[in-house]
């Protein structure tokens, strides 16, 4: 009986495989490697660094579009930007969906994880809301958060033992401040929670991929090797709730108590026409949208920041050129956004960091809504389309030779200006309608972070996790959805002429400006403190940090601080003069003088004869004659008059 069942099962598998192969031939799919029976090309999909393997196939089959197949699923790999633009941009209505993820359905997470939702009306409304508030923040408030976060980082880097952690923390610093208004001293808990959540999600991503292909794996008993998904899945849900809902609820609590801080979330809540009657489901959904943006942004930007540090260690000549470019413009100060796009070499470094080892080498997967024809090929409905971002950013025809090396010069013209025809590494942020809405913010943050670090430090003494010197040929990024650099250690050495006091002063100045700018944006709206990102004093309706009116405001702030400092200095000087005057009266004129300090003056005993004497304070020897009436003559059994003392003192010279 068992043998007959096995025969029937085997025959059914062969029939399914035969039908799938016939269908595949008829469909004229893009070329690709032949798969194994039943399993198809599963082993190619799970290979190490698949983006490099897919690029190799493009050369082998002389086609920038290739395909893989496993039972029930077709994968289409796009290895050129031209094809990606044709499909994801020009045919966006067909290719803007996401693949169905079985694991998310099991956890009821599909409606909550914004980047993995299909391109529907709810997704479009959420993206519109997010983009509206982020775009307005980007033009004003976010730059202040980015600037202060970068300056707090260079202060933390003095003597740090874990620069990688500090650099990642800086990414969370500005995002938490901008998204939720969370102050720096409360951020480490949130950053640690986000890192743990992302790590757990990446750990489950492989198993989730297998469950999508083979759903029966989700129902394996707990004693079966490789199972135990339930416990990790429950942990992931709890972590996601804590990461996405807790900061949002903290902003809601601040709103209830009237202590609303300027942030993206507070702007959204204040913009609601009837906040009190807004459905809880809508608020929870936007909490998830903002939470995913925070976690994904902190993770990817943190990885790119560490990739920059690694590049500076591996290519010290690039670091030297960057120092020279910064020194020529900054002349001893730290950079701010008035220098943005005015130092082409730093702009080129940002572009090269995005290109060199993209943080998402395969981007996020797209899915076709319907069958489509492209050139001579058919892309079936439900096909999973993968944009090989790594292959596009390592195209020698566009980026020149040595694409595996870190060379910012590839983005510069012969006159050292930025080459706009090449300076387009936006593929690192996605394509078409599913492009990351925070791409411009991320690039601005990377620019100010890189420029600030390089203006303060020499990055030296790079070693791997085993303590050996770094070797370019042995550097291997992680083979995962988020490709992070390997562990390494280094030292941040203050540059010549840069001191800790200078860093503290620069940070303090911008914290003061930050606080003042926030105070200029607060006004009352229906009894709720609302963050208004425009200066109310401006003659025109200019945004914070833009135009001559706002610059005048900054100048007035600096002038006010200088006046207060001058007043304080004069007050302290007057106090010192008063104190010295009172002490002079006490010691020179014999008055009661300043009695605030318990000073005991030493005395000198002067013998008048064998039995009579007077005790004279030491300072009395420098008094003018006639000022010693308070002195008495002491003698056994009697006291003399002051006249005898006057005669004695008047006969002395001050020099004695």
XYZ file of C-alpha atoms in Angstrom:
656
model
C 0.000 0.000 0.000
C 2.771 2.419 0.953
C 4.725 1.468 -2.188
C 1.678 2.150 -4.402
C 1.192 5.560 -2.767
C 4.815 6.477 -3.413
C 4.469 5.495 -7.074
C 1.342 7.634 -7.448
C 3.021 10.589 -5.711
C 6.107 10.283 -7.928
C 4.038 10.085 -11.080
C 2.056 13.168 -10.070
C 5.280 15.108 -9.478
C 6.596 14.115 -12.888
C 3.364 15.198 -14.572
C 3.448 18.572 -12.777
C 7.093 19.061 -13.731
C 6.410 18.115 -17.358
C 3.455 20.494 -17.596
C 5.438 23.334 -16.016
C 8.326 22.786 -18.440
C 5.971 22.747 -21.452
C 4.230 25.899 -20.206
C 7.577 27.570 -19.665
C 8.695 26.838 -23.244
C 5.437 28.085 -24.694
C 5.569 31.256 -22.622
C 8.924 32.317 -24.142
C 10.378 33.255 -20.761
C 13.709 35.094 -20.612
C 16.742 32.782 -20.713
C 18.182 31.263 -17.563
C 19.927 28.201 -16.124
C 18.202 24.837 -16.263
C 16.770 23.768 -12.955
C 16.647 20.458 -11.132
C 13.600 18.196 -11.257
C 10.873 19.230 -8.799
C 13.122 21.801 -7.024
C 13.712 23.907 -10.124
C 16.273 26.717 -9.616
C 15.881 26.884 -5.841
C 19.600 26.354 -5.239
C 20.489 29.300 -7.534
C 18.103 31.578 -5.653
C 19.732 30.701 -2.334
C 23.357 30.997 -3.433
C 25.845 33.279 -1.670
C 25.847 36.874 -2.942
C 23.187 36.089 -5.584
C 23.479 39.577 -7.137
C 26.947 38.691 -8.410
C 25.701 35.376 -9.796
C 22.804 37.077 -11.583
C 25.209 39.587 -13.162
C 27.338 36.679 -14.378
C 24.288 35.060 -15.981
C 23.536 38.269 -17.875
C 26.941 37.961 -19.553
C 26.646 34.207 -20.051
C 23.246 34.401 -21.771
C 23.973 37.752 -23.436
C 20.753 39.102 -21.982
C 20.177 41.685 -19.256
C 16.904 39.967 -18.396
C 17.050 36.354 -17.160
C 14.586 34.079 -15.412
C 14.517 31.354 -12.788
C 11.767 28.918 -12.010
C 10.595 26.924 -9.044
C 7.277 25.044 -8.922
C 4.501 27.613 -9.076
C 6.730 30.725 -9.118
C 8.677 32.480 -11.878
C 11.488 34.901 -11.012
C 12.573 37.540 -13.532
C 15.966 39.167 -12.886
C 16.570 42.645 -14.349
C 20.280 43.467 -14.677
C 20.211 46.845 -16.450
C 18.761 50.224 -15.594
C 17.206 50.521 -19.046
C 15.032 47.446 -18.488
C 14.135 48.537 -14.961
C 13.008 51.935 -16.253
C 10.967 50.290 -19.004
C 9.141 47.972 -16.598
C 9.038 49.630 -13.159
C 8.620 53.215 -14.383
C 6.999 53.196 -17.825
C 4.800 50.190 -16.996
C 4.401 51.063 -13.311
C 0.694 50.075 -13.063
C 1.679 46.475 -13.857
C 4.855 46.173 -11.767
C 4.130 48.178 -8.590
C 2.762 45.324 -6.466
C 4.713 43.269 -3.925
C 4.945 39.464 -3.864
C 2.671 37.627 -1.478
C 4.577 36.647 1.687
C 2.993 33.688 3.445
C 4.816 34.317 6.725
C 3.341 37.824 7.027
C -0.154 36.392 6.554
C 0.473 33.903 9.348
C 1.482 36.767 11.659
C -1.274 39.092 10.381
C 1.471 41.558 9.454
C 0.682 42.130 5.776
C -1.735 45.026 6.536
C 0.838 46.557 8.902
C 4.162 46.445 7.042
C 3.932 49.400 4.703
C 6.751 48.535 2.217
C 5.347 45.052 1.522
C 1.764 46.074 0.790
C 0.296 46.052 -2.679
C -0.129 49.244 -4.656
C -3.714 49.984 -3.621
C -5.741 52.984 -2.469
C -4.845 52.569 1.201
C -1.135 52.362 0.398
C -1.315 55.453 -1.832
C -3.069 57.518 0.851
C -0.546 56.492 3.503
C 2.397 57.314 1.240
C 0.844 60.668 0.353
C 0.428 61.527 4.047
C 3.941 60.412 4.887
C 5.504 62.242 1.945
C 3.597 65.440 2.735
C 4.847 65.690 6.300
C 8.338 64.372 5.614
C 8.794 66.770 2.682
C 7.824 69.761 4.800
C 10.097 68.609 7.595
C 12.898 68.046 5.095
C 12.924 71.669 4.006
C 13.426 72.989 7.511
C 13.321 70.996 10.714
C 14.976 67.758 9.629
C 18.181 69.537 8.626
C 18.551 70.861 12.161
C 18.111 67.326 13.525
C 20.665 65.998 11.041
C 23.158 68.712 11.878
C 22.933 68.301 15.644
C 23.057 64.492 15.330
C 26.249 64.672 13.265
C 27.891 67.022 15.776
C 26.833 64.889 18.718
C 28.455 61.969 16.901
C 31.866 63.620 16.518
C 31.771 64.403 20.243
C 30.986 60.757 21.081
C 33.765 59.537 18.794
C 36.422 61.050 21.080
C 37.962 58.010 22.746
C 35.164 55.640 21.688
C 35.766 51.898 21.910
C 32.982 50.973 19.500
C 32.831 53.477 16.621
C 30.557 51.217 14.585
C 27.885 51.363 17.268
C 28.240 55.132 17.647
C 27.858 55.661 13.898
C 24.726 53.483 13.814
C 23.371 55.310 16.863
C 23.779 58.640 15.058
C 21.420 57.437 12.310
C 18.800 56.570 14.903
C 19.510 59.874 16.657
C 18.341 62.120 13.856
C 15.473 59.852 12.752
C 14.028 59.513 16.276
C 14.390 63.250 16.854
C 12.767 64.155 13.544
C 10.061 61.469 13.561
C 9.023 61.571 17.226
C 10.900 64.390 18.977
C 12.654 61.894 21.267
C 15.655 63.556 22.990
C 19.134 61.976 22.701
C 19.321 60.664 26.280
C 16.223 58.501 25.663
C 17.208 57.100 22.272
C 19.503 54.158 23.021
C 16.616 51.965 24.185
C 14.688 52.610 20.966
C 17.742 52.038 18.761
C 18.554 48.759 20.533
C 14.948 47.636 20.122
C 14.979 48.472 16.409
C 18.285 46.634 15.857
C 16.959 43.539 17.617
C 13.748 43.639 15.594
C 15.571 43.965 12.274
C 17.979 41.149 13.202
C 15.083 38.846 14.065
C 13.241 39.789 10.866
C 16.324 39.014 8.762
C 16.735 35.704 10.588
C 13.163 34.769 9.702
C 13.388 36.067 6.137
C 14.998 32.878 4.813
C 12.458 30.615 6.514
C 9.696 32.928 5.389
C 10.908 32.608 1.805
C 10.819 28.810 2.038
C 7.329 28.886 3.577
C 6.111 31.036 0.685
C 7.325 28.363 -1.733
C 6.488 25.319 0.408
C 3.594 26.297 2.759
C 3.547 22.881 4.458
C 6.841 23.782 6.224
C 4.908 26.117 8.515
C 2.978 23.181 9.950
C 5.909 20.973 10.929
C 5.668 19.675 14.524
C 7.852 21.331 17.162
C 10.059 18.235 17.513
C 11.010 18.343 13.820
C 14.496 19.765 13.043
C 14.337 23.276 11.620
C 10.938 24.068 13.127
C 10.302 26.301 16.159
C 8.984 29.143 14.043
C 6.058 29.883 16.328
C 8.158 31.170 19.221
C 10.294 33.429 17.004
C 7.249 34.674 15.130
C 5.561 35.706 18.386
C 8.743 37.492 19.472
C 8.844 39.354 16.163
C 5.257 40.563 16.579
C 5.969 41.819 20.123
C 9.134 43.580 18.959
C 7.291 45.216 16.073
C 4.561 46.457 18.400
C 7.122 47.952 20.775
C 9.169 49.492 17.970
C 6.320 50.993 15.935
C 3.584 51.755 18.457
C 5.423 52.897 21.616
C 7.083 56.057 20.142
C 3.835 57.016 18.406
C 1.867 56.591 21.631
C 4.443 58.728 23.458
C 3.694 61.595 21.053
C -0.032 61.090 21.658
C 0.577 61.292 25.413
C 2.518 64.541 24.957
C -0.376 65.919 22.943
C -2.810 65.068 25.748
C -0.682 66.938 28.308
C 0.082 69.920 26.067
C 3.822 69.145 25.803
C 3.914 68.422 22.088
C 7.438 68.402 20.626
C 8.138 69.301 16.974
C 8.269 66.117 14.863
C 6.810 64.415 11.801
C 4.348 62.509 13.987
C 3.196 65.601 15.895
C 2.662 67.410 12.588
C 0.498 64.541 11.346
C -1.576 64.358 14.542
C -2.054 68.126 14.619
C -3.147 68.162 10.985
C -6.115 65.867 11.665
C -9.345 67.851 11.486
C -10.980 65.882 14.284
C -8.246 64.097 16.191
C -10.501 63.032 19.063
C -12.858 61.171 16.708
C -10.228 59.742 14.351
C -10.682 55.941 14.109
C -8.146 53.994 16.139
C -7.430 51.775 13.120
C -6.251 54.789 11.108
C -3.970 55.989 13.902
C -2.517 52.496 14.363
C -1.892 52.209 10.641
C -0.004 55.510 10.502
C 1.920 54.465 13.623
C 3.050 51.394 11.666
C 3.930 53.517 8.620
C 6.093 55.914 10.646
C 7.587 53.035 12.647
C 8.664 51.097 9.564
C 10.166 54.259 8.083
C 12.156 54.789 11.284
C 13.421 51.200 11.573
C 14.254 50.783 7.892
C 15.866 54.212 7.686
C 18.013 53.742 10.782
C 19.185 50.316 9.628
C 20.049 51.221 6.030
C 21.558 54.637 6.786
C 23.584 53.117 9.631
C 24.953 50.461 7.262
C 25.868 53.102 4.655
C 27.614 55.206 7.315
C 29.766 52.274 8.405
C 30.480 51.499 4.751
C 31.822 55.050 4.413
C 34.143 54.597 7.419
C 35.404 51.314 5.960
C 36.086 52.984 2.597
C 38.106 55.754 4.281
C 40.256 53.095 5.970
C 40.795 51.073 2.795
C 41.469 54.108 0.583
C 43.409 56.696 2.661
C 44.215 58.735 -0.451
C 40.478 59.452 -0.807
C 40.399 60.651 2.794
C 43.333 62.996 2.158
C 41.621 64.520 -0.896
C 38.426 64.966 1.106
C 40.345 66.781 3.863
C 41.877 69.131 1.307
C 38.500 69.833 -0.317
C 36.899 70.589 3.055
C 39.763 72.788 4.262
C 39.594 74.890 1.100
C 35.947 75.785 1.782
C 35.473 75.608 5.556
C 38.710 77.322 6.677
C 38.711 76.034 10.243
C 34.981 75.732 10.936
C 32.626 72.756 10.825
C 30.282 72.277 7.848
C 26.596 73.145 7.810
C 23.922 73.044 5.139
C 24.993 76.375 3.689
C 27.889 74.319 2.246
C 25.594 71.633 0.777
C 26.400 70.881 -2.873
C 29.288 73.384 -2.740
C 32.024 70.806 -2.072
C 31.887 68.505 -5.125
C 34.324 65.938 -3.752
C 32.085 65.263 -0.725
C 29.089 64.996 -3.074
C 31.064 62.441 -5.080
C 31.903 60.449 -1.926
C 28.187 60.208 -1.090
C 27.426 58.939 -4.593
C 30.282 56.443 -4.437
C 29.176 55.067 -1.042
C 25.720 54.430 -2.513
C 27.270 52.778 -5.591
C 30.252 50.851 -4.185
C 28.364 48.329 -2.046
C 24.632 49.132 -2.157
C 22.893 48.414 1.117
C 20.029 46.609 -0.683
C 21.769 44.881 -3.634
C 18.520 43.383 -4.949
C 16.187 46.102 -3.711
C 12.687 45.100 -2.663
C 10.853 42.599 -4.841
C 8.149 43.635 -7.298
C 5.325 41.476 -8.645
C 3.480 41.660 -11.956
C -0.284 42.230 -11.737
C -0.913 40.741 -15.148
C 0.870 39.039 -17.998
C 3.089 41.407 -19.953
C 5.272 41.238 -23.047
C 8.700 42.838 -23.109
C 10.660 42.657 -26.350
C 10.608 38.971 -27.323
C 9.746 37.666 -23.862
C 6.587 37.051 -21.873
C 6.500 37.910 -18.177
C 3.665 35.887 -16.633
C 1.120 37.210 -14.161
C 2.363 36.925 -10.579
C 6.032 36.752 -11.590
C 8.457 38.036 -8.956
C 10.642 40.717 -10.546
C 14.044 41.470 -9.008
C 16.051 44.585 -9.878
C 19.747 43.703 -9.589
C 20.813 47.070 -8.181
C 24.370 45.842 -7.613
C 24.790 44.960 -11.310
C 23.443 48.347 -12.425
C 25.802 50.238 -10.116
C 28.773 48.134 -11.284
C 28.193 48.740 -14.985
C 31.609 49.552 -16.473
C 30.065 51.235 -19.512
C 28.557 53.885 -17.265
C 30.918 54.073 -14.285
C 34.213 53.314 -15.999
C 36.815 50.679 -15.152
C 37.633 49.321 -11.686
C 34.016 49.386 -10.530
C 34.946 47.264 -7.494
C 37.240 50.028 -6.200
C 36.136 53.065 -4.208
C 36.886 56.001 -6.521
C 34.756 59.149 -6.041
C 36.573 60.748 -8.997
C 34.331 58.751 -11.347
C 31.534 61.223 -10.475
C 33.613 64.345 -11.253
C 34.264 66.169 -14.512
C 37.704 67.257 -15.637
C 37.090 70.638 -13.945
C 36.370 68.841 -10.618
C 32.637 69.621 -10.787
C 30.028 66.930 -10.150
C 29.186 64.965 -13.308
C 25.383 65.042 -13.286
C 25.170 62.432 -16.050
C 26.743 59.845 -13.742
C 25.707 61.164 -10.336
C 22.558 59.099 -10.153
C 22.862 56.326 -7.607
C 19.158 56.562 -6.810
C 18.744 52.893 -7.646
C 19.878 52.272 -4.085
C 16.496 53.679 -2.964
C 14.230 51.740 -5.321
C 12.424 52.534 -8.561
C 9.170 53.899 -9.855
C 6.188 54.269 -7.578
C 7.828 52.112 -4.901
C 10.901 54.311 -4.534
C 11.768 55.164 -0.926
C 10.041 58.474 -0.050
C 12.915 59.419 2.248
C 15.675 59.173 -0.378
C 16.481 62.894 -0.477
C 16.566 63.114 3.327
C 18.927 60.135 3.532
C 21.348 61.657 1.015
C 21.380 64.980 2.855
C 22.108 63.219 6.136
C 24.929 61.187 4.595
C 26.436 64.387 3.201
C 26.445 66.316 6.489
C 27.621 63.239 8.413
C 30.557 62.484 6.089
C 31.596 66.145 5.874
C 31.418 66.621 9.659
C 33.409 63.483 10.471
C 36.116 64.300 7.933
C 36.361 67.922 9.082
C 37.137 66.750 12.632
C 38.989 63.443 12.331
C 41.582 61.333 10.619
C 40.178 57.789 10.407
C 43.160 55.485 10.997
C 44.382 52.106 12.293
C 41.744 49.912 10.671
C 41.723 46.236 11.703
C 39.335 43.346 11.182
C 37.547 41.521 14.002
C 40.660 39.358 14.532
C 42.917 42.394 14.954
C 44.615 42.028 11.555
C 45.152 44.921 9.152
C 42.280 45.423 6.705
C 42.775 43.940 3.235
C 40.627 45.085 0.294
C 40.699 41.627 -1.276
C 39.290 40.007 1.874
C 36.431 42.415 2.559
C 33.130 40.553 2.221
C 29.741 42.151 2.793
C 26.851 40.148 4.237
C 24.799 38.030 1.847
C 21.360 39.162 2.999
C 18.443 41.406 2.133
C 20.347 44.234 3.883
C 24.025 43.840 2.977
C 26.102 45.321 5.795
C 29.915 45.625 5.929
C 31.938 43.139 7.987
C 32.967 43.897 11.559
C 36.054 46.086 11.863
C 37.776 48.373 14.344
C 39.459 51.735 13.858
C 40.515 54.906 15.633
C 39.209 58.433 15.147
C 42.120 60.818 15.684
C 41.423 64.537 16.021
C 42.911 66.465 13.133
C 45.601 69.048 13.681
C 44.028 72.250 14.963
C 40.796 70.576 16.095
C 40.125 70.336 19.837
C 37.383 68.855 21.960
C 36.459 72.372 23.085
C 35.843 73.393 19.459
C 33.494 70.437 18.964
C 31.568 71.230 22.161
C 31.290 74.895 21.170
C 30.006 74.033 17.686
C 27.479 71.582 19.130
C 26.278 74.039 21.777
C 25.757 76.773 19.195
C 23.484 74.643 17.049
C 21.579 73.223 20.008
C 20.772 76.833 20.986
C 19.691 77.622 17.426
C 17.652 74.405 17.365
C 15.778 75.310 20.548
C 15.166 78.855 19.335
C 13.924 77.643 15.946
C 11.471 75.281 17.630
C 10.124 78.071 19.813
C 9.441 80.111 16.676
C 7.246 77.342 15.275
C 4.815 76.774 18.146
C 1.325 78.247 18.102
C -2.098 77.273 19.353
C -4.588 75.571 17.053
C -7.944 74.496 18.492
C -6.365 74.225 21.919
C -3.640 71.841 20.704
C 0.021 72.942 20.482
C 0.868 72.646 16.798
C 4.286 72.520 15.211
C 4.328 75.212 12.538
C 7.469 74.843 10.483
C 7.450 78.450 9.302
C 8.816 81.564 10.973
C 5.972 83.819 12.045
C 8.306 86.843 12.247
C 9.311 86.584 8.597
C 8.125 89.374 6.363
C 7.345 86.765 3.723
C 6.141 83.183 4.183
C 9.571 81.617 4.004
C 10.420 78.292 5.578
C 12.800 77.980 8.498
C 16.405 78.209 7.441
C 15.554 79.583 3.996
C 15.924 83.144 2.665
C 17.276 86.393 4.112
C 14.567 86.832 6.787
C 15.398 83.558 8.506
C 19.117 84.287 8.252
C 18.422 87.651 9.899
C 16.721 85.756 12.708
C 19.803 83.618 13.269
C 21.978 86.751 13.337
C 19.669 88.325 15.916
C 19.935 85.213 18.062
C 23.726 85.343 17.980
C 23.637 89.077 18.825
C 21.281 88.440 21.754
C 23.553 85.739 23.136
C 26.558 88.073 22.827
C 24.725 90.906 24.643
C 23.686 88.599 27.491
C 27.257 87.368 27.839
C 28.548 90.956 27.958
C 26.004 91.925 30.642
C 26.976 88.917 32.730
C 30.663 89.786 32.394
C 30.074 93.400 33.498
C 28.002 92.210 36.474
C 30.736 89.833 37.625
C 33.337 92.573 37.199
C 31.304 94.963 39.372
C 30.955 92.280 42.032
C 34.723 91.779 42.067
C 35.345 95.546 42.343
C 32.861 95.802 45.223
C 34.488 92.908 47.039
C 37.970 94.380 46.662
C 36.740 97.786 47.818
C 35.196 96.330 50.974
C 38.335 94.361 51.727
C 40.393 97.528 51.280
C 38.139 99.373 53.738
C 38.574 96.566 56.254
C 42.336 96.339 55.991
C 43.294 99.945 55.214
C 40.685 102.252 56.745
C 39.785 100.174 59.786
C 36.069 100.073 59.050
C 33.850 97.068 59.500
C 34.254 96.439 55.801
C 33.038 93.363 53.963
C 31.882 90.818 56.529
C 30.778 88.106 54.184
C 33.972 86.085 54.615
C 35.209 84.929 58.068
C 38.780 86.258 57.780
C 40.954 86.191 60.923
C 43.814 88.667 60.694
C 47.046 87.738 62.494
C 48.209 90.065 65.336
C 51.609 91.335 66.490
C 52.197 91.857 70.242
C 54.137 95.089 70.943
C 55.728 95.332 74.430
C 55.553 98.887 75.857
C 57.567 98.006 78.958
C 58.185 94.962 81.064
C 54.513 94.552 81.942
C 52.533 96.626 79.427
C 51.797 95.607 75.836
C 49.336 96.040 72.957
C 48.101 93.487 70.397
C 48.226 95.184 66.991
C 46.694 93.635 63.822
C 49.368 93.174 61.161
C 47.489 95.447 58.779
C 47.594 98.299 61.297
C 51.258 98.848 60.479
C 50.141 100.093 57.066
C 47.323 102.321 58.263
C 47.514 106.056 58.240
C 48.410 107.760 61.529
C 45.491 108.573 63.791
C 43.414 105.511 62.852
C 44.239 103.299 65.838
C 41.787 104.599 68.448
C 40.310 101.160 68.855
C 43.549 99.681 70.222
C 44.010 99.256 73.985
C 47.079 98.984 76.214
C 47.181 95.871 78.356
C 49.010 95.679 81.680
C 48.843 93.448 84.679
C 45.770 94.598 86.595
C 45.083 97.652 84.370
C 44.711 98.944 80.813
C 46.274 102.027 79.309
C 44.548 104.700 77.258
C 44.523 104.912 73.489
C 46.693 108.018 73.557
C 49.725 105.921 74.403
C 48.984 103.662 71.459
C 48.568 106.633 69.115
C 51.934 108.000 70.169
C 53.511 104.608 69.525
C 51.962 104.131 66.081
C 52.532 107.726 64.987
C 56.196 107.282 65.682
C 56.370 104.299 63.242
C 57.024 104.541 59.546
C 54.802 102.519 57.189
C 57.866 100.758 55.820
C 58.505 99.260 59.239
